[in-house]
Amino acid sequence: MSITLNREDIVRLCERVEGAQTRAYAIPKLTNEYPGMTIEDGYAVQSELRRRFIEQGHTLVGWKAGLTSKAKMEQMGVNVPSIGFLTDKMARPENSVISTSDLVHPRVECEVAFVTNKDLAGPGVTAGDVIDATDYVLPAIEIIDSRFSGFKFDLESVIADNGSSARYVGGGRARRPKDIDLRTLGVVMEKNGEVVGMGASAAVLGNPAEAVAMLVNILHDLGERLPAGSFVMSGGITEAVAVQPGDHVIARYQDLGSVSIRFGE
C-alpha cells in the first residue's frame, strides 16, 4: 500500500479532523468519502495535523501506541499497532479536573508510559533496545476521544484522527524498567469507587516494551525516529471506559502506585 490521496485531499481531511478535535463535534468516518484510503494515507493526514498543531504553538513531547492487544488487532483486521503523536497541550496534571465539554466521546484507559534517555531509530528495534533506552516508566491514564459518529470507524480514519488522542495524565511512582517485571504488572481501574477494569501489562503485546519497539519501527517507516527525552504511552492495559462530568477515576498499579483524575463540565 502507499499514499493515494493528493495534497489537496490530505489538507481537506486534515481540516475536517482538526475541526472535530478543536470544536468537539462528531464526523462520519473518512472512508465514507474516500473508500480507497490506505493506512499510509491516514498517516499522511496525521502528519499534516501534527505540522499544524506545532505551527499553532504545540510542542511535540512523544508518541502513543494504539491497538496493542491481539484481540483489538484481530477485531480491526490488522497485525501491527497504530501510533499517534502527543503534545504538551494534551497533558493534564494528576488529580486535576478534566473538562468534558471540549470532548466528543471521552473514555479512559490505563497504560504504562516510558520516558527515554537515548535516541531510538528503526528498523529492527527490539523490546530489549527499548529497555536499554528507557530512563524510567510510570503509570498513566489516557483519555481517548473518538471523533467519529456513532463509534463507526476504521483503522485508516482512526490513524488520521491521531489515534483518538485527547488528554493524558502521568503520576504514581517512576521506576527503572530493569527493577520491575514489565510483563506482569497488575492494574485495577476504579470509577466512583467501583472497579470498572482489571488487567495485566502482558495484555500489551505480551510486554509494553514490545509495543514501544513496534512504535519506533513504524516511525522509521514514516521517516522519523524517537528522540531521547520522549514520553511514550504504550497502549491500553484495560478496556476503555466512558466518563462523564462528576466521575472520579483512579488507576492502581502494582509496583508503580496510582494515578487519579476527575471530570467536570
mmCIF file of C-alpha atoms in Angstrom:
data_model
loop_
_atom_site.group_PDB
_atom_site.id
_atom_site.type_symbol
_atom_site.label_atom_id
_atom_site.label_comp_id
_atom_site.label_asym_id
_atom_site.label_seq_id
_atom_site.Cartn_x
_atom_site.Cartn_y
_atom_site.Cartn_z
ATOM 1 C CA MET A 1 0.000 0.000 0.000
ATOM 2 C CA SER A 2 1.033 3.589 -0.485
ATOM 3 C CA ILE A 3 -0.299 7.142 -0.355
ATOM 4 C CA THR A 4 -3.205 7.508 -2.784
ATOM 5 C CA LEU A 5 -4.524 10.909 -1.666
ATOM 6 C CA ASN A 6 -3.266 14.043 -3.364
ATOM 7 C CA ARG A 7 -2.064 17.049 -1.363
ATOM 8 C CA GLU A 8 -5.419 18.802 -1.655
ATOM 9 C CA ASP A 9 -7.293 15.767 -0.266
ATOM 10 C CA ILE A 10 -4.815 15.401 2.627
ATOM 11 C CA VAL A 11 -5.277 19.057 3.617
ATOM 12 C CA ARG A 12 -9.062 18.773 3.267
ATOM 13 C CA LEU A 13 -9.260 15.703 5.504
ATOM 14 C CA CYS A 14 -6.842 17.237 7.998
ATOM 15 C CA GLU A 15 -9.071 20.317 8.268
ATOM 16 C CA ARG A 16 -12.065 18.047 8.852
ATOM 17 C CA VAL A 17 -10.304 16.141 11.656
ATOM 18 C CA GLU A 18 -8.840 19.307 13.170
ATOM 19 C CA GLY A 19 -12.288 20.917 13.273
ATOM 20 C CA ALA A 20 -13.786 17.888 15.034
ATOM 21 C CA GLN A 21 -10.932 17.822 17.572
ATOM 22 C CA THR A 22 -10.777 21.525 18.367
ATOM 23 C CA ARG A 23 -14.516 22.239 18.338
ATOM 24 C CA ALA A 24 -15.683 18.871 19.752
ATOM 25 C CA TYR A 25 -18.163 17.594 17.216
ATOM 26 C CA ALA A 26 -18.608 14.183 15.593
ATOM 27 C CA ILE A 27 -17.873 13.497 11.929
ATOM 28 C CA PRO A 28 -18.504 10.477 9.651
ATOM 29 C CA LYS A 29 -15.547 8.145 9.155
ATOM 30 C CA LEU A 30 -13.269 9.454 6.406
ATOM 31 C CA THR A 31 -13.505 6.324 4.262
ATOM 32 C CA ASN A 32 -17.187 7.062 3.586
ATOM 33 C CA GLU A 33 -15.963 9.672 1.118
ATOM 34 C CA TYR A 34 -12.574 8.092 0.361
ATOM 35 C CA PRO A 35 -13.205 4.297 0.312
ATOM 36 C CA GLY A 36 -9.792 3.598 -1.222
ATOM 37 C CA MET A 37 -7.944 5.355 1.588
ATOM 38 C CA THR A 38 -4.889 3.418 2.846
ATOM 39 C CA ILE A 39 -3.127 3.277 6.209
ATOM 40 C CA GLU A 40 -0.350 5.385 4.636
ATOM 41 C CA ASP A 41 -2.982 7.970 3.677
ATOM 42 C CA GLY A 42 -4.111 8.007 7.305
ATOM 43 C CA TYR A 43 -0.566 8.755 8.460
ATOM 44 C CA ALA A 44 -0.231 11.488 5.796
ATOM 45 C CA VAL A 45 -3.304 13.212 7.268
ATOM 46 C CA GLN A 46 -1.937 12.713 10.809
ATOM 47 C CA SER A 47 1.418 14.224 9.789
ATOM 48 C CA GLU A 48 -0.332 17.282 8.374
ATOM 49 C CA LEU A 49 -2.296 17.597 11.639
ATOM 50 C CA ARG A 50 0.962 17.402 13.641
ATOM 51 C CA ARG A 51 2.519 20.089 11.439
ATOM 52 C CA ARG A 52 -0.458 22.380 12.032
ATOM 53 C CA PHE A 53 -0.509 21.838 15.791
ATOM 54 C CA ILE A 54 3.223 22.604 16.052
ATOM 55 C CA GLU A 55 2.690 25.700 13.912
ATOM 56 C CA GLN A 56 -0.036 26.756 16.383
ATOM 57 C CA GLY A 57 2.342 26.523 19.355
ATOM 58 C CA HIS A 58 2.113 22.875 20.459
ATOM 59 C CA THR A 59 5.381 21.138 21.400
ATOM 60 C CA LEU A 60 5.802 17.506 20.371
ATOM 61 C CA VAL A 61 6.639 15.573 23.569
ATOM 62 C CA GLY A 62 6.245 11.990 22.398
ATOM 63 C CA TRP A 63 4.061 9.305 20.858
ATOM 64 C CA LYS A 64 1.409 6.751 21.741
ATOM 65 C CA ALA A 65 0.710 3.226 20.580
ATOM 66 C CA GLY A 66 -2.832 2.070 19.911
ATOM 67 C CA LEU A 67 -4.451 -1.266 19.022
ATOM 68 C CA THR A 68 -1.844 -3.058 21.114
ATOM 69 C CA SER A 69 -3.922 -6.042 22.219
ATOM 70 C CA LYS A 70 -4.140 -9.093 19.979
ATOM 71 C CA ALA A 71 -7.938 -9.116 20.315
ATOM 72 C CA LYS A 72 -8.202 -5.480 19.202
ATOM 73 C CA MET A 73 -5.901 -6.089 16.233
ATOM 74 C CA GLU A 74 -7.949 -9.083 15.103
ATOM 75 C CA GLN A 75 -11.123 -7.054 15.512
ATOM 76 C CA MET A 76 -9.683 -4.324 13.268
ATOM 77 C CA GLY A 77 -8.108 -6.798 10.823
ATOM 78 C CA VAL A 78 -4.515 -5.592 11.279
ATOM 79 C CA ASN A 79 -1.301 -7.151 12.553
ATOM 80 C CA VAL A 80 0.541 -4.071 13.822
ATOM 81 C CA PRO A 81 -0.431 -1.363 16.301
ATOM 82 C CA SER A 82 -1.188 2.178 15.183
ATOM 83 C CA ILE A 83 0.622 5.226 16.502
ATOM 84 C CA GLY A 84 -0.238 8.833 17.219
ATOM 85 C CA PHE A 85 1.627 11.897 18.455
ATOM 86 C CA LEU A 86 1.432 13.573 21.893
ATOM 87 C CA THR A 87 1.911 17.284 22.575
ATOM 88 C CA ASP A 88 2.361 19.362 25.715
ATOM 89 C CA LYS A 89 -1.130 20.835 25.357
ATOM 90 C CA MET A 90 -2.705 17.352 25.732
ATOM 91 C CA ALA A 91 -1.062 16.836 29.153
ATOM 92 C CA ARG A 92 -3.041 17.351 32.367
ATOM 93 C CA PRO A 93 -1.756 17.289 35.967
ATOM 94 C CA GLU A 94 -2.551 14.378 38.245
ATOM 95 C CA ASN A 95 -5.627 14.973 40.465
ATOM 96 C CA SER A 96 -6.825 17.748 38.154
ATOM 97 C CA VAL A 97 -10.372 18.198 36.841
ATOM 98 C CA ILE A 98 -10.587 17.487 33.114
ATOM 99 C CA SER A 99 -13.353 19.270 31.237
ATOM 100 C CA THR A 100 -15.558 17.058 29.062
ATOM 101 C CA SER A 101 -17.245 19.976 27.261
ATOM 102 C CA ASP A 102 -14.462 20.061 24.661
ATOM 103 C CA LEU A 103 -14.535 16.278 24.071
ATOM 104 C CA VAL A 104 -16.926 14.164 21.978
ATOM 105 C CA HIS A 105 -16.870 10.568 23.341
ATOM 106 C CA PRO A 106 -14.333 10.644 26.236
ATOM 107 C CA ARG A 107 -13.107 7.300 27.577
ATOM 108 C CA VAL A 108 -10.197 6.349 29.832
ATOM 109 C CA GLU A 109 -7.551 3.615 29.617
ATOM 110 C CA CYS A 110 -4.734 2.547 31.958
ATOM 111 C CA GLU A 111 -1.293 2.460 30.348
ATOM 112 C CA VAL A 112 2.405 2.217 31.183
ATOM 113 C CA ALA A 113 4.349 5.271 29.993
ATOM 114 C CA PHE A 114 8.052 5.231 29.068
ATOM 115 C CA VAL A 115 10.450 8.183 29.261
ATOM 116 C CA THR A 116 13.545 7.680 27.117
ATOM 117 C CA ASN A 117 17.119 8.855 27.669
ATOM 118 C CA LYS A 118 18.595 7.692 24.342
ATOM 119 C CA ASP A 119 17.536 8.095 20.719
ATOM 120 C CA LEU A 120 15.804 5.092 19.177
ATOM 121 C CA ALA A 121 15.608 4.539 15.429
ATOM 122 C CA GLY A 122 14.336 1.599 13.381
ATOM 123 C CA PRO A 123 14.254 -0.689 11.608
ATOM 124 C CA GLY A 124 14.622 -3.771 13.770
ATOM 125 C CA VAL A 125 14.277 -2.153 17.195
ATOM 126 C CA THR A 126 13.538 -4.763 19.905
ATOM 127 C CA ALA A 127 11.966 -4.636 23.367
ATOM 128 C CA GLY A 128 15.483 -5.024 24.781
ATOM 129 C CA ASP A 129 16.616 -1.928 22.876
ATOM 130 C CA VAL A 130 13.650 -0.034 24.340
ATOM 131 C CA ILE A 131 14.503 -1.095 27.916
ATOM 132 C CA ASP A 132 18.132 -0.002 27.387
ATOM 133 C CA ALA A 133 16.976 3.403 26.117
ATOM 134 C CA THR A 134 14.387 3.982 28.878
ATOM 135 C CA ASP A 135 15.169 6.253 31.817
ATOM 136 C CA TYR A 136 12.030 5.268 33.738
ATOM 137 C CA VAL A 137 8.457 4.022 33.402
ATOM 138 C CA LEU A 138 5.416 5.408 35.199
ATOM 139 C CA PRO A 139 1.690 4.735 35.393
ATOM 140 C CA ALA A 140 -0.581 6.836 33.197
ATOM 141 C CA ILE A 141 -4.196 7.336 32.247
ATOM 142 C CA GLU A 142 -5.004 8.193 28.660
ATOM 143 C CA ILE A 143 -8.236 9.988 27.847
ATOM 144 C CA ILE A 144 -9.134 8.950 24.313
ATOM 145 C CA ASP A 145 -11.861 10.608 22.283
ATOM 146 C CA SER A 146 -13.154 9.128 19.048
ATOM 147 C CA ARG A 147 -14.450 11.958 16.913
ATOM 148 C CA PHE A 148 -16.454 9.633 14.643
ATOM 149 C CA SER A 149 -20.252 9.488 14.650
ATOM 150 C CA GLY A 150 -21.808 6.502 16.407
ATOM 151 C CA PHE A 151 -18.366 4.938 17.064
ATOM 152 C CA LYS A 152 -18.311 3.848 13.400
ATOM 153 C CA PHE A 153 -14.693 3.958 12.336
ATOM 154 C CA ASP A 154 -11.895 2.007 10.673
ATOM 155 C CA LEU A 155 -8.130 1.949 11.076
ATOM 156 C CA GLU A 156 -7.451 4.461 8.295
ATOM 157 C CA SER A 157 -9.816 7.015 9.837
ATOM 158 C CA VAL A 158 -8.543 6.404 13.393
ATOM 159 C CA ILE A 159 -4.927 6.972 12.312
ATOM 160 C CA ALA A 160 -5.906 10.204 10.548
ATOM 161 C CA ASP A 161 -7.657 11.254 13.803
ATOM 162 C CA ASN A 162 -4.312 10.757 15.620
ATOM 163 C CA GLY A 163 -5.385 7.504 17.253
ATOM 164 C CA SER A 164 -8.218 9.244 19.146
ATOM 165 C CA SER A 165 -5.623 11.113 21.249
ATOM 166 C CA ALA A 166 -7.106 13.764 23.520
ATOM 167 C CA ARG A 167 -5.552 14.074 27.016
ATOM 168 C CA TYR A 168 -3.112 12.138 29.180
ATOM 169 C CA VAL A 169 -2.092 12.130 32.836
ATOM 170 C CA GLY A 170 1.047 10.630 34.363
ATOM 171 C CA GLY A 171 1.681 10.033 38.063
ATOM 172 C CA GLY A 172 2.424 7.402 40.647
ATOM 173 C CA ARG A 173 5.997 6.212 41.165
ATOM 174 C CA ALA A 174 8.617 6.361 38.456
ATOM 175 C CA ARG A 175 10.639 3.129 38.332
ATOM 176 C CA ARG A 176 13.666 1.943 36.398
ATOM 177 C CA PRO A 177 12.399 -0.652 33.906
ATOM 178 C CA LYS A 178 15.031 -3.187 34.965
ATOM 179 C CA ASP A 179 13.801 -3.040 38.587
ATOM 180 C CA ILE A 180 10.317 -4.419 37.803
ATOM 181 C CA ASP A 181 8.809 -7.108 35.589
ATOM 182 C CA LEU A 182 7.044 -5.136 32.879
ATOM 183 C CA ARG A 183 5.193 -8.254 31.692
ATOM 184 C CA THR A 184 3.289 -8.971 34.898
ATOM 185 C CA LEU A 185 2.161 -5.616 36.311
ATOM 186 C CA GLY A 186 -1.383 -5.827 37.641
ATOM 187 C CA VAL A 187 -3.702 -2.846 37.164
ATOM 188 C CA VAL A 188 -7.111 -2.022 38.643
ATOM 189 C CA MET A 189 -9.208 0.912 37.428
ATOM 190 C CA GLU A 190 -11.909 2.354 39.685
ATOM 191 C CA LYS A 191 -14.628 4.828 38.725
ATOM 192 C CA ASN A 192 -16.505 6.489 41.567
ATOM 193 C CA GLY A 193 -15.280 3.807 43.973
ATOM 194 C CA GLU A 194 -16.302 0.825 41.838
ATOM 195 C CA VAL A 195 -13.886 -1.443 39.982
ATOM 196 C CA VAL A 196 -14.558 -0.982 36.251
ATOM 197 C CA GLY A 197 -11.452 -2.598 34.774
ATOM 198 C CA MET A 198 -8.680 -5.012 35.663
ATOM 199 C CA GLY A 199 -5.766 -6.249 33.639
ATOM 200 C CA ALA A 200 -2.116 -7.171 33.443
ATOM 201 C CA SER A 201 0.546 -5.433 31.406
ATOM 202 C CA ALA A 202 1.023 -8.606 29.338
ATOM 203 C CA ALA A 203 -2.191 -7.551 27.528
ATOM 204 C CA VAL A 204 0.012 -5.087 25.637
ATOM 205 C CA LEU A 205 1.718 -7.390 23.112
ATOM 206 C CA GLY A 206 2.996 -9.589 25.980
ATOM 207 C CA ASN A 207 5.192 -6.724 27.220
ATOM 208 C CA PRO A 208 4.610 -2.954 26.878
ATOM 209 C CA ALA A 209 8.230 -2.563 25.711
ATOM 210 C CA GLU A 210 7.276 -4.610 22.615
ATOM 211 C CA ALA A 211 4.633 -2.001 21.775
ATOM 212 C CA VAL A 212 7.193 0.792 22.065
ATOM 213 C CA ALA A 213 9.599 -1.158 19.819
ATOM 214 C CA MET A 214 6.871 -1.569 17.187
ATOM 215 C CA LEU A 215 6.072 2.146 17.502
ATOM 216 C CA VAL A 216 9.715 3.046 16.796
ATOM 217 C CA ASN A 217 9.758 0.736 13.773
ATOM 218 C CA ILE A 218 6.560 2.352 12.441
ATOM 219 C CA LEU A 219 8.210 5.762 12.951
ATOM 220 C CA HIS A 220 11.104 4.506 10.807
ATOM 221 C CA ASP A 221 8.646 3.652 8.021
ATOM 222 C CA LEU A 222 7.379 7.243 8.269
ATOM 223 C CA GLY A 223 10.916 8.642 8.055
ATOM 224 C CA GLU A 224 11.061 9.523 11.771
ATOM 225 C CA ARG A 225 12.959 8.479 14.897
ATOM 226 C CA LEU A 226 12.174 8.605 18.620
ATOM 227 C CA PRO A 227 14.472 11.186 20.253
ATOM 228 C CA ALA A 228 15.862 10.953 23.783
ATOM 229 C CA GLY A 229 13.542 12.586 26.311
ATOM 230 C CA SER A 230 10.379 11.301 24.620
ATOM 231 C CA PHE A 231 7.242 10.413 26.607
ATOM 232 C CA VAL A 232 5.642 7.274 25.135
ATOM 233 C CA MET A 233 2.264 5.757 26.029
ATOM 234 C CA SER A 234 2.484 2.028 25.319
ATOM 235 C CA GLY A 235 -1.219 1.166 24.850
ATOM 236 C CA GLY A 236 -4.264 0.282 26.908
ATOM 237 C CA ILE A 237 -3.977 -2.465 29.528
ATOM 238 C CA THR A 238 -7.664 -2.172 30.423
ATOM 239 C CA GLU A 239 -10.719 -1.749 28.220
ATOM 240 C CA ALA A 240 -11.623 1.880 27.552
ATOM 241 C CA VAL A 241 -14.336 3.082 29.962
ATOM 242 C CA ALA A 242 -16.662 6.003 29.194
ATOM 243 C CA VAL A 243 -16.609 9.000 31.562
ATOM 244 C CA GLN A 244 -18.854 11.999 32.172
ATOM 245 C CA PRO A 245 -18.878 15.097 34.401
ATOM 246 C CA GLY A 246 -18.708 14.190 38.098
ATOM 247 C CA ASP A 247 -16.722 10.986 37.566
ATOM 248 C CA HIS A 248 -13.591 10.288 39.621
ATOM 249 C CA VAL A 249 -11.165 7.739 38.174
ATOM 250 C CA ILE A 250 -8.259 6.072 39.990
ATOM 251 C CA ALA A 251 -5.865 3.642 38.348
ATOM 252 C CA ARG A 252 -3.904 1.478 40.806
ATOM 253 C CA TYR A 253 -0.761 -0.243 39.536
ATOM 254 C CA GLN A 254 1.303 -2.981 41.127
ATOM 255 C CA ASP A 255 4.820 -1.565 41.877
ATOM 256 C CA LEU A 256 4.000 1.827 40.287
ATOM 257 C CA GLY A 257 1.472 3.445 42.631
ATOM 258 C CA SER A 258 -1.725 5.133 41.474
ATOM 259 C CA VAL A 259 -2.988 7.923 39.223
ATOM 260 C CA SER A 260 -6.160 9.886 39.900
ATOM 261 C CA ILE A 261 -8.263 12.316 37.839
ATOM 262 C CA ARG A 262 -11.705 13.887 37.977
ATOM 263 C CA PHE A 263 -14.031 15.002 35.213
ATOM 264 C CA GLY A 264 -16.134 18.153 35.076
ATOM 265 C CA GLU A 265 -18.295 20.088 32.609
#
